[in-house]
Short mmCIF file of C-alpha atoms in Angstrom, two decimals:
data_model
loop_
_atom_site.label_atom_id
_atom_site.label_comp_id
_atom_site.label_asym_id
_atom_site.label_seq_id
_atom_site.Cartn_x
_atom_site.Cartn_y
_atom_site.Cartn_z
CA UNK X 770 -239.12 166.48 118.48
CA UNK X 771 -237.12 165.30 121.85
CA UNK X 772 -234.39 162.48 121.77
CA UNK X 773 -236.67 160.31 123.53
CA UNK X 774 -239.39 160.70 121.17
CA UNK X 775 -237.09 159.77 118.06
CA UNK X 776 -235.93 156.83 119.81
CA UNK X 777 -239.68 155.85 120.46
CA UNK X 778 -240.40 156.21 116.81
CA UNK X 779 -237.19 154.47 115.43
CA UNK X 780 -238.08 151.61 118.16
CA UNK X 781 -241.50 151.34 116.44
CA UNK X 782 -240.40 151.09 113.04
CA UNK X 783 -238.92 147.83 114.37
CA UNK X 784 -235.63 147.78 112.26
CA UNK X 785 -233.46 147.28 114.90
CA UNK X 786 -235.42 145.00 116.43
CA UNK X 787 -234.40 141.05 116.26
CA UNK X 788 -231.59 139.04 117.51
CA UNK X 789 -229.12 139.32 114.64
CA UNK X 790 -226.49 142.17 115.88
CA UNK X 791 -226.15 145.66 114.32
CA UNK X 792 -223.58 146.81 112.05
CA UNK X 793 -223.81 150.90 112.53
CA UNK X 794 -221.92 152.66 109.41
CA UNK X 795 -220.20 155.44 110.74
CA UNK X 796 -218.89 158.30 108.99
CA UNK X 797 -218.71 160.90 111.92
CA UNK X 798 -221.20 162.99 110.44
CA UNK X 799 -224.44 163.97 112.77
CA UNK X 800 -226.57 161.50 111.14
CA UNK X 801 -224.48 158.72 111.63
CA UNK X 802 -223.57 159.99 115.24
CA UNK X 803 -227.34 160.22 115.83
CA UNK X 804 -227.92 156.44 114.54
CA UNK X 805 -225.27 155.08 116.54
CA UNK X 806 -226.68 156.51 119.78
CA UNK X 807 -230.23 155.16 118.85
CA UNK X 808 -228.89 152.05 117.95
CA UNK X 809 -226.95 151.51 121.71
CA UNK X 810 -230.20 153.05 123.55
CA UNK X 811 -232.70 150.56 121.27
CA UNK X 812 -230.52 147.35 121.54
CA UNK X 813 -227.55 148.02 124.14
CA UNK X 814 -223.75 148.43 123.33
CA UNK X 815 -223.18 144.75 123.49
CA UNK X 816 -225.36 144.40 120.24
CA UNK X 817 -223.75 147.09 118.06
CA UNK X 818 -220.65 147.42 116.29
CA UNK X 819 -219.59 150.15 114.34
CA UNK X 820 -217.58 150.68 110.75
CA UNK X 821 -215.63 153.70 109.64
CA UNK X 822 -214.14 153.65 106.64
CA UNK X 823 -211.08 155.98 106.10
CA UNK X 824 -210.47 156.70 102.12
CA UNK X 825 -207.43 158.83 103.13
CA UNK X 826 -208.82 161.36 100.57
CA UNK X 827 -209.25 164.58 102.53
CA UNK X 828 -206.77 166.46 105.17
CA UNK X 829 -209.69 165.91 107.85
CA UNK X 830 -209.61 162.23 107.14
CA UNK X 831 -207.54 160.85 110.16
CA UNK X 832 -209.46 163.36 112.36
CA UNK X 833 -212.45 161.86 111.51
CA UNK X 834 -211.27 158.59 112.26
CA UNK X 835 -209.91 159.48 115.56
CA UNK X 836 -213.14 161.07 116.25
CA UNK X 837 -215.02 157.87 115.79
CA UNK X 838 -212.88 155.81 117.78
CA UNK X 839 -213.50 158.32 120.57
CA UNK X 840 -217.16 158.44 120.10
CA UNK X 841 -217.32 154.38 120.37
CA UNK X 842 -215.23 154.21 123.27
CA UNK X 843 -217.61 156.56 124.85
CA UNK X 844 -220.58 154.66 123.66
CA UNK X 845 -218.77 150.86 124.70
CA UNK X 846 -219.08 150.09 121.07
CA UNK X 847 -216.88 147.81 119.04
CA UNK X 848 -215.17 149.66 116.21
CA UNK X 849 -213.81 148.46 112.87
CA UNK X 850 -211.56 150.91 110.87
CA UNK X 851 -211.20 150.15 107.14
CA UNK X 852 -208.61 151.99 105.36
CA UNK X 853 -209.08 151.68 101.38
CA UNK X 854 -207.31 153.39 98.73
CA UNK X 855 -208.76 154.66 95.39
CA UNK X 856 -207.15 152.53 92.57
CA UNK X 857 -206.20 154.39 89.25
CA UNK X 858 -209.24 154.58 86.86
CA UNK X 859 -211.65 153.82 89.31
CA UNK X 860 -214.07 156.35 87.64
CA UNK X 861 -216.78 158.74 89.54
CA UNK X 862 -215.29 159.29 93.01
CA UNK X 863 -218.23 159.30 95.17
CA UNK X 864 -219.33 156.05 93.40
CA UNK X 865 -216.10 154.44 94.35
CA UNK X 866 -216.40 155.58 97.88
CA UNK X 867 -219.94 154.21 98.40
CA UNK X 868 -219.10 150.66 96.42
CA UNK X 869 -216.20 150.32 98.92
CA UNK X 870 -217.73 151.09 102.30
CA UNK X 871 -220.94 148.66 101.30
CA UNK X 872 -218.41 146.23 100.60
CA UNK X 873 -216.74 146.29 103.55
CA UNK X 874 -219.82 146.62 105.42
CA UNK X 875 -221.40 143.47 103.60
CA UNK X 876 -218.01 141.46 104.35
CA UNK X 877 -218.20 142.22 108.06
CA UNK X 878 -222.05 141.77 108.28
CA UNK X 879 -221.95 138.36 106.52
CA UNK X 880 -219.20 137.16 108.69
CA UNK X 881 -221.20 138.21 111.93
CA UNK X 882 -224.80 137.44 110.57
CA UNK X 883 -225.52 141.33 111.41
CA UNK X 884 -228.15 143.81 110.18
CA UNK X 885 -226.01 146.80 108.26
CA UNK X 886 -227.71 149.95 109.64
CA UNK X 887 -227.10 153.47 107.88
CA UNK X 888 -228.00 157.01 108.90
CA UNK X 889 -230.04 157.95 105.59
CA UNK X 890 -232.28 160.66 106.56
CA UNK X 891 -235.58 162.30 104.83
CA UNK X 892 -233.25 164.67 103.24
CA UNK X 893 -231.40 162.02 101.67
CA UNK X 894 -234.30 160.20 100.29
CA UNK X 895 -235.08 163.31 98.48
CA UNK X 896 -231.98 164.00 97.08
CA UNK X 897 -231.65 160.48 96.08
CA UNK X 898 -234.92 160.36 94.09
CA UNK X 899 -234.29 163.75 92.41
CA UNK X 900 -230.87 162.64 91.22
CA UNK X 901 -232.22 159.29 90.07
CA UNK X 902 -234.80 161.11 88.39
CA UNK X 903 -232.42 163.06 86.36
CA UNK X 904 -230.10 160.44 85.61
CA UNK X 905 -232.05 157.23 85.42
CA UNK X 906 -235.26 156.67 83.40
CA UNK X 907 -236.79 154.03 85.11
CA UNK X 908 -239.59 153.54 87.89
CA UNK X 909 -236.92 153.16 90.14
CA UNK X 910 -235.68 156.62 90.36
CA UNK X 911 -239.33 157.44 91.71
CA UNK X 912 -239.27 154.88 94.56
CA UNK X 913 -236.13 156.16 96.43
CA UNK X 914 -234.34 154.12 98.78
CA UNK X 915 -236.28 151.08 100.68
CA UNK X 916 -236.50 150.83 104.72
CA UNK X 917 -235.34 147.68 104.48
CA UNK X 918 -233.28 145.85 101.66
CA UNK X 919 -231.88 142.71 102.61
CA UNK X 920 -229.42 143.01 105.37
CA UNK X 921 -229.53 146.66 104.98
CA UNK X 922 -231.88 148.94 107.35
CA UNK X 923 -232.39 152.47 107.39
CA UNK X 924 -234.22 153.69 110.37
CA UNK X 925 -234.14 157.09 109.91
CA UNK X 926 -235.66 157.47 106.39
CA UNK X 927 -238.54 158.99 107.97
CA UNK X 928 -236.61 161.47 109.81
CA UNK X 929 -235.25 164.94 108.69
CA UNK X 930 -231.87 166.23 109.05
CA UNK X 931 -232.98 169.10 111.33
CA UNK X 932 -234.28 166.21 113.88
CA UNK X 933 -230.95 164.46 113.90
CA UNK X 934 -229.30 167.53 114.78
CA UNK X 935 -231.55 168.29 117.37
CA UNK X 936 -231.29 164.85 118.85
CA UNK X 937 -227.17 165.12 118.83
CA UNK X 938 -227.54 168.62 120.59
CA UNK X 939 -230.18 167.12 123.29
CA UNK X 940 -227.68 164.29 124.15
CA UNK X 941 -224.74 165.99 123.85
CA UNK X 942 -222.92 164.41 121.06
CA UNK X 943 -220.56 166.33 118.73
CA UNK X 944 -220.11 165.29 114.96
CA UNK X 945 -217.76 165.99 112.31
CA UNK X 946 -218.73 168.15 108.98
CA UNK X 947 -217.19 167.02 105.52
CA UNK X 948 -216.26 170.22 103.86
CA UNK X 949 -216.70 168.23 100.67
CA UNK X 950 -220.27 168.42 101.22
CA UNK X 951 -220.22 172.19 100.33
CA UNK X 952 -218.26 171.67 97.08
CA UNK X 953 -220.03 172.62 93.91
CA UNK X 954 -218.20 169.88 91.82
CA UNK X 955 -220.43 167.12 93.16
CA UNK X 956 -223.72 166.57 91.71
CA UNK X 957 -225.32 165.72 94.91
CA UNK X 958 -224.17 169.04 96.42
CA UNK X 959 -225.91 170.81 93.39
CA UNK X 960 -229.22 169.02 94.29
CA UNK X 961 -228.73 170.06 98.06
CA UNK X 962 -227.59 173.32 97.73
CA UNK X 963 -229.49 174.79 94.58
CA UNK X 964 -232.14 172.48 93.21
CA UNK X 965 -233.96 171.78 96.18
CA UNK X 966 -234.00 175.36 97.70
CA UNK X 967 -235.25 176.33 94.31
CA UNK X 968 -238.20 173.56 94.70
CA UNK X 969 -239.00 175.06 97.99
CA UNK X 970 -239.13 178.30 96.46
CA UNK X 971 -242.05 177.29 94.09
CA UNK X 972 -243.68 175.35 97.04
CA UNK X 973 -242.83 175.18 100.64
CA UNK X 974 -243.97 171.75 101.14
CA UNK X 975 -241.64 170.14 98.27
CA UNK X 976 -239.77 167.87 100.03
CA UNK X 977 -242.74 166.31 101.72
CA UNK X 978 -244.49 166.02 98.50
CA UNK X 979 -241.38 164.42 96.75
CA UNK X 980 -241.45 161.58 100.04
CA UNK X 981 -245.19 161.48 99.86
CA UNK X 982 -245.26 160.42 96.08
CA UNK X 983 -242.42 158.24 96.64
CA UNK X 984 -244.17 156.44 99.46
CA UNK X 985 -247.48 155.69 97.42
CA UNK X 986 -245.50 154.64 94.55
CA UNK X 987 -243.97 152.07 96.88
CA UNK X 988 -247.17 150.87 97.68
CA UNK X 989 -248.63 150.56 94.11
CA UNK X 990 -245.22 148.94 93.55
CA UNK X 991 -246.07 146.19 95.62
CA UNK X 992 -249.27 145.18 93.51
CA UNK X 993 -247.05 145.55 90.26
CA UNK X 994 -244.77 143.29 91.75
CA UNK X 995 -247.23 140.74 92.82
CA UNK X 996 -248.65 140.57 89.29
CA UNK X 997 -245.02 140.20 87.88
CA UNK X 998 -244.52 137.34 90.42
CA UNK X 999 -247.64 135.83 88.92
CA UNK X 1000 -246.26 135.71 85.32
CA UNK X 1001 -243.06 134.09 86.34
CA UNK X 1002 -244.36 131.62 88.73
CA UNK X 1003 -243.95 128.65 86.40
CA UNK X 1004 -246.13 125.69 85.80
CA UNK X 1005 -247.64 123.88 82.65
CA UNK X 1006 -244.18 122.83 81.83
CA UNK X 1007 -242.58 126.11 82.18
CA UNK X 1008 -239.72 126.50 84.81
CA UNK X 1009 -239.87 129.20 87.40
CA UNK X 1010 -238.47 132.33 86.49
CA UNK X 1011 -239.20 131.75 82.66
CA UNK X 1012 -242.34 132.68 80.71
CA UNK X 1013 -243.94 131.43 77.50
CA UNK X 1014 -242.81 133.95 74.66
CA UNK X 1015 -246.39 134.15 73.52
CA UNK X 1016 -247.35 135.00 76.67
CA UNK X 1017 -245.18 137.71 77.10
CA UNK X 1018 -245.86 139.16 74.09
CA UNK X 1019 -249.34 139.70 74.94
CA UNK X 1020 -248.66 141.34 78.10
CA UNK X 1021 -249.67 144.78 78.59
CA UNK X 1022 -246.51 146.98 77.85
CA UNK X 1023 -246.05 148.07 80.68
CA UNK X 1024 -246.27 144.65 82.42
CA UNK X 1025 -244.00 143.45 79.69
CA UNK X 1026 -241.08 146.12 80.83
CA UNK X 1027 -241.44 144.76 84.45
CA UNK X 1028 -241.08 141.35 83.57
CA UNK X 1029 -238.26 141.75 81.56
CA UNK X 1030 -236.73 143.83 84.41
CA UNK X 1031 -237.11 141.48 86.62
CA UNK X 1032 -235.69 138.59 84.74
CA UNK X 1033 -232.83 140.67 83.98
CA UNK X 1034 -231.99 141.60 87.30
CA UNK X 1035 -232.34 138.07 89.09
CA UNK X 1036 -229.94 136.84 86.13
CA UNK X 1037 -227.23 139.67 86.90
CA UNK X 1038 -228.03 139.42 90.83
CA UNK X 1039 -228.38 143.00 90.85
CA UNK X 1040 -230.19 145.61 89.12
CA UNK X 1041 -229.52 146.06 85.03
CA UNK X 1042 -230.28 149.73 84.25
CA UNK X 1043 -232.41 149.89 81.06
CA UNK X 1044 -233.10 146.33 80.54
CA UNK X 1045 -236.65 147.16 80.14
CA UNK X 1046 -236.73 149.19 77.30
CA UNK X 1047 -235.80 146.34 75.43
CA UNK X 1048 -239.04 144.50 76.08
CA UNK X 1049 -240.68 145.48 72.68
CA UNK X 1050 -237.74 143.91 70.84
CA UNK X 1051 -237.68 140.80 72.87
CA UNK X 1052 -241.65 140.65 72.16
CA UNK X 1053 -240.76 140.53 68.13
CA UNK X 1054 -238.32 137.74 68.69
CA UNK X 1055 -239.38 135.02 66.37
CA UNK X 1056 -236.54 132.32 65.35
CA UNK X 1057 -236.00 129.58 67.44
CA UNK X 1058 -232.95 130.00 69.35
CA UNK X 1059 -232.81 134.08 69.14
CA UNK X 1060 -230.88 136.05 71.54
CA UNK X 1061 -231.02 139.92 72.37
CA UNK X 1062 -228.33 141.60 74.55
CA UNK X 1063 -230.41 143.57 77.45
CA UNK X 1064 -226.66 145.28 78.44
CA UNK X 1065 -225.33 144.94 81.93
CA UNK X 1066 -223.73 141.55 80.86
CA UNK X 1067 -227.33 140.08 80.60
CA UNK X 1068 -229.11 138.78 77.30
CA UNK X 1069 -232.41 137.37 76.84
CA UNK X 1070 -233.02 134.04 75.33
CA UNK X 1071 -236.13 132.44 73.15
CA UNK X 1072 -235.34 128.78 72.94
CA UNK X 1073 -238.30 126.31 72.46
CA UNK X 1074 -241.12 129.06 73.02
CA UNK X 1075 -239.96 129.82 76.27
CA UNK X 1076 -238.16 133.22 77.00
CA UNK X 1077 -235.47 133.56 80.03
CA UNK X 1078 -232.79 135.78 80.76
CA UNK X 1079 -228.93 134.80 81.58
CA UNK X 1080 -225.48 136.21 81.93
CA UNK X 1081 -223.76 137.09 78.31
CA UNK X 1082 -220.95 134.14 77.72
CA UNK X 1083 -217.91 135.36 76.52
CA UNK X 1084 -217.31 134.81 72.96
CA UNK X 1085 -215.55 131.63 72.00
CA UNK X 1086 -211.96 131.78 71.02
#
């Protein structure tokens, strides 16, 4: 695929279109460099801004910083550099870094009314699905990343890493390689270096089959979500976002889990991992005013025959 063909594919996807400015998350790696150049070609440099987060964790960090500045100068793009320091007890390094960069992006995008654009590719999608499948027993694991998720857009999810490499080479764009991507201590790297090659040894189309399965499941998820919408639509004296407990208890077990998960996620304003597993227990609540903890700071409340989810209240002192 030529650089022009990739540009046309991304434009046809529509994720870069619209009046909103674009905020491209730029690490300096080949995928984000490719994405930034595509964004400039699609919308013009005046509509594009880049964000680079410098964690200061590697010797090469300042070189990455300088590279991103030089690239943005070349493309005529304004660059915002965020320098963050990892606090003591921050837990998983990669999880902390991910949260730090998305928090910075969300803040800048909100202020500018911008769409956040990442360089996630089909290869990243496969890694994400396999990682979630191994670590999180939920349907979310198999759905993967969405091309559009609120302000966040991923125009390259249908593009493999070999294509972003070829694009950069054709366009004369250099990139920075992150040596930590080769370290065996990170689970994502084990997927990339060991598990996926093993799967391709079993079947050469392993990655394509994972992606196709996820695409089919996302289509089916739209139907399932519409069923959940209907159950939580309210009416007949029941507020939207709640459900009569008797109705909840008689739902098909699969739909019951989905309804409870939706309620928990809506109450928390974020995914509440594992809330759905309590669906049968919630269905079995019988006492007026019953409460059941769903984890993640959320609880199910049964009151007056109506079930809802809400944030857990701190204990009274």
